[in-house]
mmCIF file of C-alpha atoms in Angstrom:
data_model
loop_
_atom_site.group_PDB
_atom_site.id
_atom_site.type_symbol
_atom_site.label_atom_id
_atom_site.label_comp_id
_atom_site.label_asym_id
_atom_site.label_seq_id
_atom_site.Cartn_x
_atom_site.Cartn_y
_atom_site.Cartn_z
ATOM 1 C CA MET A 50 85.682 78.063 121.291
ATOM 2 C CA GLN A 51 84.447 80.274 118.353
ATOM 3 C CA THR A 52 84.226 78.691 114.916
ATOM 4 C CA MET A 53 84.070 79.754 111.230
ATOM 5 C CA ASP A 54 80.174 79.564 111.641
ATOM 6 C CA ASP A 55 80.346 81.861 114.552
ATOM 7 C CA VAL A 56 82.073 84.269 112.434
ATOM 8 C CA LYS A 57 79.617 83.839 109.621
ATOM 9 C CA LYS A 58 76.973 84.721 111.738
ATOM 10 C CA SER A 59 78.116 88.162 112.945
ATOM 11 C CA THR A 60 79.485 89.362 109.777
ATOM 12 C CA VAL A 61 77.706 92.245 108.042
ATOM 13 C CA LYS A 62 77.828 93.937 104.387
ATOM 14 C CA ILE A 63 78.314 97.605 104.878
ATOM 15 C CA VAL A 64 76.257 99.576 102.389
ATOM 16 C CA GLY A 65 75.265 103.114 101.453
ATOM 17 C CA ASP A 66 73.154 104.331 98.884
ATOM 18 C CA GLY A 67 72.025 101.054 98.181
ATOM 19 C CA GLN A 68 75.469 100.261 97.095
ATOM 20 C CA PHE A 69 77.836 97.972 98.477
ATOM 21 C CA CYS A 70 81.132 99.329 100.228
ATOM 22 C CA GLY A 71 82.774 96.610 102.258
ATOM 23 C CA THR A 72 82.764 94.312 105.044
ATOM 24 C CA GLY A 73 82.526 94.798 108.956
ATOM 25 C CA PHE A 74 81.666 92.566 112.547
ATOM 26 C CA PHE A 75 80.023 92.729 115.572
ATOM 27 C CA TYR A 76 82.564 93.052 118.197
ATOM 28 C CA LYS A 77 80.282 94.165 121.082
ATOM 29 C CA ARG A 78 76.605 93.824 121.603
ATOM 30 C CA GLY A 79 74.980 96.270 119.315
ATOM 31 C CA TYR A 80 77.921 97.735 117.769
ATOM 32 C CA CYS A 81 79.857 96.510 114.491
ATOM 33 C CA ILE A 82 83.389 97.423 113.471
ATOM 34 C CA THR A 83 84.787 98.324 110.122
ATOM 35 C CA CYS A 84 87.406 100.342 108.150
ATOM 36 C CA HIS A 85 86.975 104.185 107.984
ATOM 37 C CA HIS A 86 87.780 103.884 104.426
ATOM 38 C CA VAL A 87 84.777 102.103 103.604
ATOM 39 C CA ILE A 88 82.435 104.868 105.128
ATOM 40 C CA TRP A 89 84.003 108.000 104.459
ATOM 41 C CA THR A 90 82.438 108.586 101.207
ATOM 42 C CA LEU A 91 78.589 107.735 102.429
ATOM 43 C CA ASP A 92 76.053 110.215 103.493
ATOM 44 C CA LYS A 93 73.737 107.723 105.377
ATOM 45 C CA ILE A 94 75.431 104.168 106.283
ATOM 46 C CA GLN A 95 73.691 100.963 106.573
ATOM 47 C CA VAL A 96 74.694 97.577 107.483
ATOM 48 C CA GLU A 97 72.702 94.302 105.695
ATOM 49 C CA HIS A 98 72.403 91.124 107.119
ATOM 50 C CA GLU A 99 70.396 88.002 105.602
ATOM 51 C CA ASN A 100 68.841 90.450 103.366
ATOM 52 C CA GLN A 101 67.878 92.953 105.833
ATOM 53 C CA THR A 102 68.944 96.585 106.058
ATOM 54 C CA TYR A 103 69.607 98.052 109.207
ATOM 55 C CA ASP A 104 70.349 102.209 109.599
ATOM 56 C CA ALA A 105 73.942 102.557 111.282
ATOM 57 C CA GLU A 106 75.208 105.419 113.151
ATOM 58 C CA TRP A 107 78.991 106.333 113.425
ATOM 59 C CA SER A 108 80.324 106.453 116.786
ATOM 60 C CA GLN A 109 82.713 109.218 117.124
ATOM 61 C CA ASP A 110 83.458 107.979 120.596
ATOM 62 C CA TYR A 111 85.008 104.883 119.831
ATOM 63 C CA SER A 112 85.911 105.231 116.318
ATOM 64 C CA SER A 113 89.589 106.322 115.129
ATOM 65 C CA MET A 114 90.128 107.695 111.700
ATOM 66 C CA ASP A 115 93.808 108.252 111.851
ATOM 67 C CA PHE A 116 93.839 104.465 112.211
ATOM 68 C CA ASP A 117 91.057 103.594 109.858
ATOM 69 C CA ILE A 118 89.027 102.272 112.264
ATOM 70 C CA ALA A 119 85.107 102.727 112.189
ATOM 71 C CA VAL A 120 82.664 101.947 114.806
ATOM 72 C CA LEU A 121 79.050 101.859 114.272
ATOM 73 C CA LYS A 122 75.967 101.138 116.115
ATOM 74 C CA ILE A 123 73.471 99.475 114.770
ATOM 75 C CA ASN A 124 69.861 99.491 116.070
ATOM 76 C CA GLY A 125 67.438 96.711 115.481
ATOM 77 C CA LEU A 126 69.968 94.150 114.695
ATOM 78 C CA ASP A 127 71.561 92.169 118.197
ATOM 79 C CA LEU A 128 74.058 90.050 116.613
ATOM 80 C CA PRO A 129 76.457 88.001 119.053
ATOM 81 C CA PRO A 130 79.913 89.888 119.497
ATOM 82 C CA LEU A 131 83.184 88.021 118.118
ATOM 83 C CA ARG A 132 85.954 87.545 120.658
ATOM 84 C CA CYS A 133 89.352 89.062 119.420
ATOM 85 C CA ALA A 134 92.912 88.570 120.277
ATOM 86 C CA LYS A 135 95.128 90.690 122.162
ATOM 87 C CA GLU A 136 98.058 90.523 119.608
ATOM 88 C CA THR A 137 98.583 88.546 116.953
ATOM 89 C CA THR A 138 101.739 87.505 115.174
ATOM 90 C CA PRO A 139 103.080 87.132 111.624
ATOM 91 C CA SER A 140 102.811 83.780 109.490
ATOM 92 C CA LEU A 141 99.724 82.926 111.047
ATOM 93 C CA PRO A 142 97.171 80.865 109.154
ATOM 94 C CA VAL A 143 93.786 82.495 109.062
ATOM 95 C CA SER A 144 90.528 83.326 107.066
ATOM 96 C CA ALA A 145 88.285 85.937 106.637
ATOM 97 C CA TRP A 146 84.650 85.795 105.976
ATOM 98 C CA GLY A 147 83.356 88.627 104.145
ATOM 99 C CA TYR A 148 82.448 90.143 100.799
ATOM 100 C CA THR A 149 84.241 91.556 97.984
ATOM 101 C CA SER A 150 83.053 93.962 94.904
ATOM 102 C CA ALA A 151 83.624 90.690 92.364
ATOM 103 C CA SER A 152 81.843 88.100 94.549
ATOM 104 C CA VAL A 153 79.169 90.124 96.259
ATOM 105 C CA GLY A 154 76.889 89.119 93.487
ATOM 106 C CA LYS A 155 77.589 85.532 93.441
ATOM 107 C CA PHE A 156 77.729 84.898 96.966
ATOM 108 C CA GLN A 157 75.171 86.914 98.823
ATOM 109 C CA VAL A 158 75.756 85.291 102.010
ATOM 110 C CA GLY A 159 79.603 85.860 102.177
ATOM 111 C CA LYS A 160 82.546 83.775 101.284
ATOM 112 C CA VAL A 161 85.862 82.420 102.997
ATOM 113 C CA PHE A 162 89.331 83.950 102.008
ATOM 114 C CA SER A 163 92.139 81.761 103.002
ATOM 115 C CA GLY A 164 95.510 83.040 103.604
ATOM 116 C CA GLU A 165 98.132 83.858 106.081
ATOM 117 C CA LEU A 166 99.621 86.910 107.646
ATOM 118 C CA GLU A 167 102.557 88.074 106.096
ATOM 119 C CA THR A 168 105.801 87.404 108.048
ATOM 120 C CA THR A 169 106.622 91.278 108.510
ATOM 121 C CA LYS A 170 104.559 94.248 108.986
ATOM 122 C CA THR A 171 103.765 96.550 106.283
ATOM 123 C CA TRP A 172 102.769 100.430 106.390
ATOM 124 C CA TYR A 173 99.154 101.218 105.167
ATOM 125 C CA THR A 174 99.053 104.662 104.054
ATOM 126 C CA SER A 175 96.574 106.843 102.345
ATOM 127 C CA GLU A 176 96.306 110.679 101.432
ATOM 128 C CA SER A 177 93.902 112.659 103.359
ATOM 129 C CA ALA A 178 90.908 113.736 101.385
ATOM 130 C CA GLN A 179 87.365 115.532 101.643
ATOM 131 C CA THR A 180 83.738 114.693 100.081
ATOM 132 C CA ASN A 181 81.179 117.632 99.716
ATOM 133 C CA LEU A 182 79.041 115.894 102.400
ATOM 134 C CA GLN A 183 78.835 117.360 105.591
ATOM 135 C CA ASN A 184 78.499 114.038 108.068
ATOM 136 C CA PRO A 185 81.308 114.075 110.738
ATOM 137 C CA TRP A 186 82.665 110.687 109.167
ATOM 138 C CA ASN A 187 82.942 112.771 105.650
ATOM 139 C CA LEU A 188 86.802 113.073 106.124
ATOM 140 C CA ARG A 189 89.642 110.901 105.402
ATOM 141 C CA PRO A 190 92.916 111.928 107.226
ATOM 142 C CA ALA A 191 96.344 110.896 105.879
ATOM 143 C CA ILE A 192 96.538 107.334 107.478
ATOM 144 C CA LYS A 193 99.779 105.724 107.961
ATOM 145 C CA VAL A 194 99.517 102.550 110.264
ATOM 146 C CA GLU A 195 102.168 99.548 110.542
ATOM 147 C CA ALA A 196 99.802 96.046 110.167
ATOM 148 C CA TYR A 197 100.510 92.492 109.175
ATOM 149 C CA GLN A 198 98.671 92.045 106.056
ATOM 150 C CA LEU A 199 96.582 89.279 104.865
ATOM 151 C CA SER A 200 97.779 87.044 101.930
ATOM 152 C CA SER A 201 95.420 85.802 99.924
ATOM 153 C CA LYS A 202 94.953 85.195 95.914
ATOM 154 C CA THR A 203 91.194 85.733 96.306
ATOM 155 C CA ALA A 204 91.174 88.549 98.422
ATOM 156 C CA GLY A 205 90.042 92.040 96.815
ATOM 157 C CA PRO A 206 88.177 95.217 97.162
ATOM 158 C CA GLY A 207 85.106 95.137 99.787
ATOM 159 C CA LEU A 208 87.090 92.938 101.912
ATOM 160 C CA SER A 209 87.830 95.722 104.039
ATOM 161 C CA GLY A 210 86.779 95.495 107.227
ATOM 162 C CA ALA A 211 86.130 91.942 107.473
ATOM 163 C CA PRO A 212 87.112 90.011 110.484
ATOM 164 C CA ILE A 213 90.296 87.763 110.266
ATOM 165 C CA PHE A 214 89.912 84.463 111.712
ATOM 166 C CA GLU A 215 92.873 82.449 112.890
ATOM 167 C CA PRO A 216 91.200 79.009 113.964
ATOM 168 C CA ASN A 217 93.945 77.986 116.404
ATOM 169 C CA ARG A 218 92.632 80.527 119.118
ATOM 170 C CA GLY A 219 89.556 80.583 117.552
ATOM 171 C CA LYS A 220 89.721 84.578 117.805
ATOM 172 C CA ILE A 221 89.700 87.435 115.796
ATOM 173 C CA VAL A 222 93.018 88.521 114.721
ATOM 174 C CA GLY A 223 92.428 91.482 112.685
#
């Protein structure tokens, strides 16, 4: 069964132009997943793991801007993929491993954020927007998806894209 140590080993920082942007995790050999809103303003996408930086390629075939999902192919970094649950339910005690804008300077190796999934689904929405950049990922469509939200007092900006781990089953649920 997967443990939080496994989650830590397969989680990366998403960076662009030398700046921290969010969190991602490996779900398949050579591929990591994050939220599309983490990368849409970047000219060049990179991930950082154990103080090493790796170039990332946005995979249009596997990503879904409309559902705020970005899949990145990472060259030169082969982390074990995390096992994901096919379904989730509300009120689960969960933990996230990742980085927030407030913690990234203090906890370079990441931090555990504990909480639970809300009891009802909520709508995640965002307005459409564009940048002056010309990469295929430099578009943010209007998004309206229903999802369970993580309730945590310590989570914040930058945790977007982090694996949400449900320890009872040892799987990623979001």
